[in-house]
Coordinates of C-alpha atoms in Angstrom, one line a residue:
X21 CA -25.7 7.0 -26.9
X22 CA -27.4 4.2 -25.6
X23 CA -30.3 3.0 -27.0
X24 CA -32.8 1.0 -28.5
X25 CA -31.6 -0.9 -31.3
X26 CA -34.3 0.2 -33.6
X27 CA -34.2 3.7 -32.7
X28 CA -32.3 6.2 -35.0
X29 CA -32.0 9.5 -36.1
X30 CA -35.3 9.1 -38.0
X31 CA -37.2 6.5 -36.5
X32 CA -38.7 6.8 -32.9
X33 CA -38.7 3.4 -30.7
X34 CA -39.7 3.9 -27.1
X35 CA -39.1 0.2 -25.3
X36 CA -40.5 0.1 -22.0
X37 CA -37.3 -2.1 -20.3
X38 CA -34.6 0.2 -22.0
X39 CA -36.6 3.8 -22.6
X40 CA -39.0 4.8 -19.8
X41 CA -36.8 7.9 -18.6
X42 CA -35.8 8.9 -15.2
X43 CA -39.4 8.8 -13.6
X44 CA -41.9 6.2 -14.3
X45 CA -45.1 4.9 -12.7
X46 CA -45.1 1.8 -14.7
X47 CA -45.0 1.9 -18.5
X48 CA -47.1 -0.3 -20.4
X49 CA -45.6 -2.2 -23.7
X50 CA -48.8 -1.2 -26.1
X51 CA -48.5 2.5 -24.9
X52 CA -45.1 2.8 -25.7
X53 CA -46.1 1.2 -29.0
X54 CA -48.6 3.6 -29.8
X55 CA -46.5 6.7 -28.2
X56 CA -43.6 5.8 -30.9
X57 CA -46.5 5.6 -33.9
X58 CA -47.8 8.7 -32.7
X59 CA -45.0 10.4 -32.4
X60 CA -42.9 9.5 -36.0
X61 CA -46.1 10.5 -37.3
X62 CA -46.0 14.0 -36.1
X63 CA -42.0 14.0 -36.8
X64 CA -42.9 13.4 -40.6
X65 CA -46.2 15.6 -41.0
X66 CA -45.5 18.4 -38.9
X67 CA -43.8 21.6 -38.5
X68 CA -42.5 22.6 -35.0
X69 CA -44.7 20.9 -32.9
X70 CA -43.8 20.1 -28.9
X71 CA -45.3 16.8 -28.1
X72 CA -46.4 16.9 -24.5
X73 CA -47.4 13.4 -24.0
X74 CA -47.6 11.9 -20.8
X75 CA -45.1 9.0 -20.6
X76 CA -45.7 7.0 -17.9
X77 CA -49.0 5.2 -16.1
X78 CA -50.7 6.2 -19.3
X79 CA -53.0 4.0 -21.6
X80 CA -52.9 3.7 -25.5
X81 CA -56.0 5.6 -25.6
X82 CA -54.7 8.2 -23.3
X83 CA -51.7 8.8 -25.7
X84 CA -54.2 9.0 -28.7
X85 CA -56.5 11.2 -27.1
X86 CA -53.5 13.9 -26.4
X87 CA -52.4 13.6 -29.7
X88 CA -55.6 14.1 -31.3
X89 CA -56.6 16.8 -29.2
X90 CA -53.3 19.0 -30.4
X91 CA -52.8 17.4 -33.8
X92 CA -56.0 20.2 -35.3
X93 CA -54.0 23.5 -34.8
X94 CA -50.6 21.8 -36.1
X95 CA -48.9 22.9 -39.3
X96 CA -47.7 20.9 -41.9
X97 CA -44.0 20.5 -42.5
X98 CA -42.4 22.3 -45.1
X99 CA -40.2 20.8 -48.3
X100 CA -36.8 19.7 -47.5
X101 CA -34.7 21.4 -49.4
X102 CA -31.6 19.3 -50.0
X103 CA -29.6 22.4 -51.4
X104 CA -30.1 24.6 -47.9
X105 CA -29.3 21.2 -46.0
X106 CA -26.4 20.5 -47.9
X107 CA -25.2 24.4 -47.4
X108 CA -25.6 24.1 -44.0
X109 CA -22.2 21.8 -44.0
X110 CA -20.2 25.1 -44.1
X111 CA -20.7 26.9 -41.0
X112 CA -21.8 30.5 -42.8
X113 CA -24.4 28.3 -44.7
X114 CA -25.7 26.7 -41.2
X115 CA -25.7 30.2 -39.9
X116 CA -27.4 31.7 -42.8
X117 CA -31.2 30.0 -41.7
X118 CA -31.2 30.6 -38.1
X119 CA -33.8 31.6 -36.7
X120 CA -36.2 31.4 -39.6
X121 CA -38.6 28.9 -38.7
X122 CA -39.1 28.1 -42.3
X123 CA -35.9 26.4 -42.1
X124 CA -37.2 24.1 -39.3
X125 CA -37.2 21.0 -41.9
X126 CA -34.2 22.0 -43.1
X127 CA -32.3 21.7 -39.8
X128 CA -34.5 18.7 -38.7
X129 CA -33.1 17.2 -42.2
X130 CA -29.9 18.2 -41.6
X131 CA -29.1 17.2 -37.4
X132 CA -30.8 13.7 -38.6
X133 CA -27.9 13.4 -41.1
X134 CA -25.4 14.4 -38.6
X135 CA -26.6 12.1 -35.9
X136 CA -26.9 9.2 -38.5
X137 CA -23.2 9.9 -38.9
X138 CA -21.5 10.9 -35.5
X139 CA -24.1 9.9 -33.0
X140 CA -25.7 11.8 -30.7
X141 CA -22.8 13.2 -28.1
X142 CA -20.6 13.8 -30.9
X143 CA -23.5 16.2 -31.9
X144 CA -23.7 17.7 -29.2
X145 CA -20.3 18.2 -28.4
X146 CA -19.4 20.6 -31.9
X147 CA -23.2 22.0 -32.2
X148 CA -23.7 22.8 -28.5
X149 CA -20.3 22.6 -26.2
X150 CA -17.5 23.0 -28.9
X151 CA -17.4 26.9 -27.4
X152 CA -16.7 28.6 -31.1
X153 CA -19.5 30.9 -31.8
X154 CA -21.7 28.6 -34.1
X155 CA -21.7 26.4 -30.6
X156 CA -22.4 29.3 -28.7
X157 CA -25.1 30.5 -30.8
X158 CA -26.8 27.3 -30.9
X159 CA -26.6 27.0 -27.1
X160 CA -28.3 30.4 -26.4
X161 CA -31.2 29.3 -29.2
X162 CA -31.8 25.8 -26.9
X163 CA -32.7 28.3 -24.1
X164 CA -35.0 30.1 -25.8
X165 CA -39.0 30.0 -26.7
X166 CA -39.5 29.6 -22.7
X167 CA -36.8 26.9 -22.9
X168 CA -38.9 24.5 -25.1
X169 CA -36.5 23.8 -27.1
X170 CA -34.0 22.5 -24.3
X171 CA -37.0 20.5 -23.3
X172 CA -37.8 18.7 -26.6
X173 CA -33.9 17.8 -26.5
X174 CA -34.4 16.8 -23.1
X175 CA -36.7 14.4 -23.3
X176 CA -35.0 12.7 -26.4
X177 CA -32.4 12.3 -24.3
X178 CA -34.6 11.3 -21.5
X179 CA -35.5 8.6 -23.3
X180 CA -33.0 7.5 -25.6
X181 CA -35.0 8.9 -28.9
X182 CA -31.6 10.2 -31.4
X183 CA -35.0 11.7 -33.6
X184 CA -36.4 13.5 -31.0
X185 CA -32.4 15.3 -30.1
X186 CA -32.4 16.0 -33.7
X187 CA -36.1 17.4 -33.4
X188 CA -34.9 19.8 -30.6
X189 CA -31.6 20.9 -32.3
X190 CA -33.9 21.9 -35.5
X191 CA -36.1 23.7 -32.9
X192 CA -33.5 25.1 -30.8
X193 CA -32.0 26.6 -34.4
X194 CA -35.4 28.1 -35.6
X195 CA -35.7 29.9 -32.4
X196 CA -34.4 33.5 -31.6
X197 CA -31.0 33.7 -29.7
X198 CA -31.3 37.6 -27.9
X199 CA -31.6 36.7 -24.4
X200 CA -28.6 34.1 -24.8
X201 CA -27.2 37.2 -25.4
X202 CA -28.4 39.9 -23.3
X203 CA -28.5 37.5 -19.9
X204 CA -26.6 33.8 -20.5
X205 CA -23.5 35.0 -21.9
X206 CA -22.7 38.4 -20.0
X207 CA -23.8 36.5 -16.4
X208 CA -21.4 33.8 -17.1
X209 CA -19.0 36.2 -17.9
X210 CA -19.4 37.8 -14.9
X211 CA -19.7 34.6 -12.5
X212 CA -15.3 34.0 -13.2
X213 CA -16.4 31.0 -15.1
X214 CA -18.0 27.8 -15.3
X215 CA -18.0 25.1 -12.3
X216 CA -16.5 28.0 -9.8
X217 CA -17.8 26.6 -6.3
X218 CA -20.7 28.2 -5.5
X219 CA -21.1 30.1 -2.5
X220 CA -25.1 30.6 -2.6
X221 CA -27.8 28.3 -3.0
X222 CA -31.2 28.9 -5.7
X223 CA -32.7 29.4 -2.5
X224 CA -30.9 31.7 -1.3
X225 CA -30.5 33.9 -4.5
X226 CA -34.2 34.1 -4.7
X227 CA -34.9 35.6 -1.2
X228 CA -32.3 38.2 -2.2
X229 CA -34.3 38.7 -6.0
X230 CA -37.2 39.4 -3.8
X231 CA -35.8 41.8 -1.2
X232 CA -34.3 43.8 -4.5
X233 CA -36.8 46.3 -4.8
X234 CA -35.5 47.3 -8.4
X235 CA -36.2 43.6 -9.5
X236 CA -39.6 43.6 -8.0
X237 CA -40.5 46.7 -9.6
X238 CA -38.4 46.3 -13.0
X239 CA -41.8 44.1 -14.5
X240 CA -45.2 45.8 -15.2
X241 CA -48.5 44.4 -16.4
X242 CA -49.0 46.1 -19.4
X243 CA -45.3 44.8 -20.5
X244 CA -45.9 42.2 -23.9
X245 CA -42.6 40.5 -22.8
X246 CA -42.1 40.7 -19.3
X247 CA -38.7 39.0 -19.4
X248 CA -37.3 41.6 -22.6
X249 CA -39.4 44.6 -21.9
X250 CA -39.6 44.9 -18.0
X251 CA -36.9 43.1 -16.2
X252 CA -33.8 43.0 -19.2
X253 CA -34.8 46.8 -19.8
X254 CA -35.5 48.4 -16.7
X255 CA -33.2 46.1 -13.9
X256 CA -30.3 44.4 -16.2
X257 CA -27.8 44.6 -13.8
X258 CA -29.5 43.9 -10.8
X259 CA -30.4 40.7 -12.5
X260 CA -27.7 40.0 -13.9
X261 CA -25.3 40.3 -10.8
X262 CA -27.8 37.6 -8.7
X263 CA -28.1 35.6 -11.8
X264 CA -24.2 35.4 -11.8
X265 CA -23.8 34.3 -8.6
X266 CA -25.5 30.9 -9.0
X267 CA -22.8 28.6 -10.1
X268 CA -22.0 25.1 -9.7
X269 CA -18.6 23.2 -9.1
X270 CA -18.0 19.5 -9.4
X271 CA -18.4 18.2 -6.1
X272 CA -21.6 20.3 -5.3
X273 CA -23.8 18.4 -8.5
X274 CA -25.7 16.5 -5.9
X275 CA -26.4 19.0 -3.5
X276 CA -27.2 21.7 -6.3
X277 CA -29.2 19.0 -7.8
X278 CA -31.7 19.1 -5.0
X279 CA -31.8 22.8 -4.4
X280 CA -32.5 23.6 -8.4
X281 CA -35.7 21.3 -7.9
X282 CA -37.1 22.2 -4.7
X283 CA -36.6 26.0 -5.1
X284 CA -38.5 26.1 -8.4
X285 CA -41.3 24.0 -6.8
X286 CA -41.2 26.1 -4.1
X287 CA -42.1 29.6 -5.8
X288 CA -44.4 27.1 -8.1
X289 CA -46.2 25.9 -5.3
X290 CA -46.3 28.9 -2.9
X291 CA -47.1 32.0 -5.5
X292 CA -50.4 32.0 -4.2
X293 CA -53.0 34.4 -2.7
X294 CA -55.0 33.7 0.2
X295 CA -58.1 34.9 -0.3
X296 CA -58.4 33.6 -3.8
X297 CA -58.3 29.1 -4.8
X298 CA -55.1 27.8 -5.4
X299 CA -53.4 28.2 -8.6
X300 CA -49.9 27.7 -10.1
X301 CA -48.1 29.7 -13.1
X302 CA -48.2 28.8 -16.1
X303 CA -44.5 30.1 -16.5
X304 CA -43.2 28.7 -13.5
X305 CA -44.3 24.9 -14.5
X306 CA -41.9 24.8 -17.2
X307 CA -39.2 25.7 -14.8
X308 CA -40.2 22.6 -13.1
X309 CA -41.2 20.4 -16.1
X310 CA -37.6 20.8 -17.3
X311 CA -35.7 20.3 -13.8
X312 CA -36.2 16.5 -13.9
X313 CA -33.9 16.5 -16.9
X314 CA -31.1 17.6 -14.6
X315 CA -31.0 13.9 -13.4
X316 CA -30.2 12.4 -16.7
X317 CA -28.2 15.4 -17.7
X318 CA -25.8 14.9 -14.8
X319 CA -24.9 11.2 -15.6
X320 CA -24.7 11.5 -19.5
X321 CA -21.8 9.3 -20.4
X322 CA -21.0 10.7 -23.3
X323 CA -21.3 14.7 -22.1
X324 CA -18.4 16.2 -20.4
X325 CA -18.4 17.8 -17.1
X326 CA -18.0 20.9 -18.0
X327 CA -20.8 20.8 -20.0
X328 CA -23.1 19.2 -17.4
X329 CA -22.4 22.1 -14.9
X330 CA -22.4 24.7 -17.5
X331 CA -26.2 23.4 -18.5
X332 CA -26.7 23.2 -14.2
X333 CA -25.8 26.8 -14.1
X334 CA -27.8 28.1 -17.0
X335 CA -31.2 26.4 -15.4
X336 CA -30.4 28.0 -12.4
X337 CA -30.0 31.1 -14.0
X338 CA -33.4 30.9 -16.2
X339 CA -35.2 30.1 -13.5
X340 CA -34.1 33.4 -11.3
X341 CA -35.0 35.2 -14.1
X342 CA -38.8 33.4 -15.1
X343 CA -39.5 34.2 -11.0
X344 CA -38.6 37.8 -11.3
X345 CA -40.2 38.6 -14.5
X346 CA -43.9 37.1 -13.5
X347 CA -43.9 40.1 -10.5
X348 CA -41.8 38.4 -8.1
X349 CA -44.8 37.0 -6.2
X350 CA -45.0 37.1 -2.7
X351 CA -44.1 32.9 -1.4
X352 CA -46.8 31.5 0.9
X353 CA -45.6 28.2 1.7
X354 CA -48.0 27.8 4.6
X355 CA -51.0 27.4 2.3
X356 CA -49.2 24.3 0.7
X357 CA -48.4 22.8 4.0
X358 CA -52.1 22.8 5.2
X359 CA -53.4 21.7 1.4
X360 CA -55.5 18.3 2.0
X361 CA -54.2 14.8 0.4
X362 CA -57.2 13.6 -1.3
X363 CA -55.1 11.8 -3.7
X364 CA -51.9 9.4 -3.8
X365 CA -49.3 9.4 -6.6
X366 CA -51.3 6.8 -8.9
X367 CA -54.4 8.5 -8.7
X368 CA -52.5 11.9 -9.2
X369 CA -51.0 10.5 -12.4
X370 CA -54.2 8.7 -13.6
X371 CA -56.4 12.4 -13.6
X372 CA -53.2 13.8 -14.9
X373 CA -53.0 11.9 -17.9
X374 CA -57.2 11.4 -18.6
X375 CA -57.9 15.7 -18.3
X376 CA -60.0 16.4 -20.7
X377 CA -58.3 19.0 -22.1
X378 CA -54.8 19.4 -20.7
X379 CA -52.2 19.4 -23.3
X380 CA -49.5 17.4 -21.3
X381 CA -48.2 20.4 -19.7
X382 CA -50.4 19.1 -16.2
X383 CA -49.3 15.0 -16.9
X384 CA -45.1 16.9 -17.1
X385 CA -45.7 18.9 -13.6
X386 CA -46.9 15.9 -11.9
X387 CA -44.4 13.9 -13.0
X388 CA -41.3 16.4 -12.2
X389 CA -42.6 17.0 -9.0
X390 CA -43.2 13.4 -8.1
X391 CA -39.6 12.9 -9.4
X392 CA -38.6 15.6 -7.0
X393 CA -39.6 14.2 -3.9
X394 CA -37.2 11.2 -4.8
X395 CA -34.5 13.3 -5.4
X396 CA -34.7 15.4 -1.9
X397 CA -35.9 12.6 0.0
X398 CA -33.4 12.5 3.2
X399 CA -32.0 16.3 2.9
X400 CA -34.9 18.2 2.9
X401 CA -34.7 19.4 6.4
X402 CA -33.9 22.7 5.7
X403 CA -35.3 23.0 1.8
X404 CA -38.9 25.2 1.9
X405 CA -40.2 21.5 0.3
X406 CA -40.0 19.2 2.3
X407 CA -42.1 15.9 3.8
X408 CA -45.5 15.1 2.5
X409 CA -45.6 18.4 0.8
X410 CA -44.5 17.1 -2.6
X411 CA -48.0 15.2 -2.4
X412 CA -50.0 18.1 -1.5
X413 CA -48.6 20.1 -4.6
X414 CA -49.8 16.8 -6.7
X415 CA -52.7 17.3 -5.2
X416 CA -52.7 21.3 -6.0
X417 CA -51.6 20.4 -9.4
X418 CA -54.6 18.0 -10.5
X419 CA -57.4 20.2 -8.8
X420 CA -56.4 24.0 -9.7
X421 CA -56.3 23.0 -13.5
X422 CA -60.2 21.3 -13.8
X423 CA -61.2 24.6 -15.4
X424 CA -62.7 23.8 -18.5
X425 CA -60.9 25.0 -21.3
X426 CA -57.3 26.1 -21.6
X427 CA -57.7 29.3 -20.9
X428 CA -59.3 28.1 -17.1
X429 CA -56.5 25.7 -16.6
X430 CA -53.2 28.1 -15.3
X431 CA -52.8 31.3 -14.2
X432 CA -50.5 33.6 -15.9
X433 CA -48.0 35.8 -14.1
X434 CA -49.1 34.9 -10.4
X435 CA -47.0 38.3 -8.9
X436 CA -49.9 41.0 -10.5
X437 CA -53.3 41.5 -8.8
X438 CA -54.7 41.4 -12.7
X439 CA -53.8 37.8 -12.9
X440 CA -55.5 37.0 -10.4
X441 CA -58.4 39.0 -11.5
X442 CA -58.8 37.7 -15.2
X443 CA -57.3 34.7 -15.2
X444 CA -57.3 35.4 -18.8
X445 CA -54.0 35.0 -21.1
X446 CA -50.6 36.6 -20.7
X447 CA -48.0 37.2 -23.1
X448 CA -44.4 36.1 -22.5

């Protein structure tokens, strides 16, 4: 893996020249100074904790200010215990903690020791991609906890931080692995493979999850876990034979690419209603937050192809299923086209990463979707996003979330009338 020469498996060291990721409005030496403090601080004295920093066009008191406002609720790390780390050599001793998060220290403890020794794509390749089932396991925990845990490994990929990949492995290993299971696994099985040419687009697979009436009515309000309770229980095959069909060959990375990105902005962006002030999903931003790692993913050096379209098809997969189980909303992409551009990128990213009481999640979106526009720039003709659109959803993105308080930021499950009506919290 390339990077820094003083970053390691236990030491974080973001350098601006080497380490500002694959989207950056300008990163300043002293904030990537303080971002690396900050965040080997919370490595050491914390539990689980997802750092959503902003990364780029930030100050040094901007990074503070984010970590200080999450650092309250966080909980202390637990013990390592060398025994358990030692154990989890064997593979029935590393499958022996999963997913008990008060092993998250011990698995942080022991990936650290691992990378320390084999280096980060060796890592991946036998705890992720080796395809036996401790591998397989492990890959259906990464997609877990509303994908967090791919994202935390993500962005230490992203930016060339071994500590942080060891972070998300620990994370991805603490978390629960049942709709690896339930959805991952069986729709691969179904789809005749990994990297099999794909004959439909994201796009195109989510016009078809909305005209599947047993999709759109598999979810219901009351449901606690929309995703396990409504559509995995009441529509499993209709979602799984969609979900299946969204696969990705070799020579259709860059076009699939594109398509990932702008369809997930899209049903962002357009779940809206028109009598009531524009708002976006709380759900759906992590399906965008997490499809600008697709551009780093894709040109790994060290991670084989198979893996890189096997990760592709996964997204794609997660991202059907986040749509359906939040209703299904109905798409009104008209309302984004007429939004007003009060703002340009810099000032986007400059209210992004001063909100008073965002927690990163808001700095993420408007960096993913700035990133986006790059990415489609020239074959967007016939992609829902297209044009100055991307700047308009900037523009959505900083002015729907000036609620004060979380709770007044996102709204939760855009497709039910009571989202819209309490604007109150959801569960997953």
């Amino acid at each position: 893996m390339t990077s820094s020469a003083s970053a390691s498996a236990t030491k974080i060291h973001l350098v601006p020249a080497t380490d500002s990721g694959v989207f950056n409005a300008g990163v300043r030496e002293d904030t990537a100074r303080v971002t690396s403090e900050l965040l080997q601080d919370d490595m050491e004295k914390h539990h689980v904790f997802f750092n959503d920093m902003g990364f780029h066009s930030a100050s040094p008191e901007h990074i503070k200010n984010a970590y200080n406002q999450n650092v309250s609720y966080q909980r202390p790390a637990k013990p390592v215990d060398p025994g358990v780390v030692q154990s989890m050599c064997e593979v029935d001793g590393f499958r022996a903690g999963l997913g008990m998060e008060k092993n998250y220290s011990n698995y942080l403890a022991f990936f650290q020791g691992e990378i320390d020794a084999k280096g980060v794509g060796d890592v991946l390749a036998e705890y992720l991609f080796a395809g036996d089932e401790r591998a397989e396991n492990m890959l259906c925990r990464l997609f877990g906890g509303l994908i967090h845990p791919l994202i935390h490994l993500c962005f230490g990929l992203e930016f060339n931080q071994p500590a942080i990949v060891a972070q998300g492995l620990a994370q991805a290993a603490v978390h629960d692995d049942w709709l690896g299971r339930a959805f991952f696994l069986p729709a691969e099985k179904m789809s005749a493979g990994v990297g099999v040419a794909g004959k439909k687009s994201l796009l195109e697979l989510l016009n078809e999850c909305r005209a599947e009436k047993t999709l759109v009515d598999s979810v219901k309000w009351a449901d606690s876990n929309k995703i396990k309770d409504g559509v995995m229980t009441r529509a499993p095959e209709q979602m799984l034979k969609i979900a299946a069909q969204f696969t990705v060959s070799e020579d259709q990375v860059e076009e699939r690419l594109a398509d990932m990105i702008n369809t997930v902005v899209y049903y962002t962006s357009a779940a809206q209603r028109s009598t009531r002030e524009m708002r976006l999903d709380f759900f759906f931003i992590h399906c965008v937050n997490s499809s600008i790692f697709l551009s780093k993913i894709v040109n790994l050096p060290y991670l084989g192809q198979r893996s890189k379209l096997r990760l592709m098809e996964w997204k794609g997969r997660i991202d059907l299923l986040m749509y359906v189980s939040r209703g299904t909303p109905e798409l009104f992409v008209d309302e984004v086209a007429k939004y007003p551009i009060k703002e340009d990128w810099p000032q986007i990213f400059e209210r992004a990463v001063s909100h008073s009481t965002d927690d990163g999640h808001l700095a993420k979106l408007a960096r993913a979707v700035a990133h986006g526009q790059r990415v489609c720039q020239g074959i967007e003709n016939k992609m829902p996003i297209n044009g100055d659109m991307w700047l308009r959803i900037g523009n959505i993105a900083v002015d729907s979330t000036v609620g004060e308080g979380q709770n007044g930021m996102w709204i939760r499950s855009t497709g039910f009338d009571e989202a819209w009506e309490s604007q109150g919290h959801d569960h997953m």
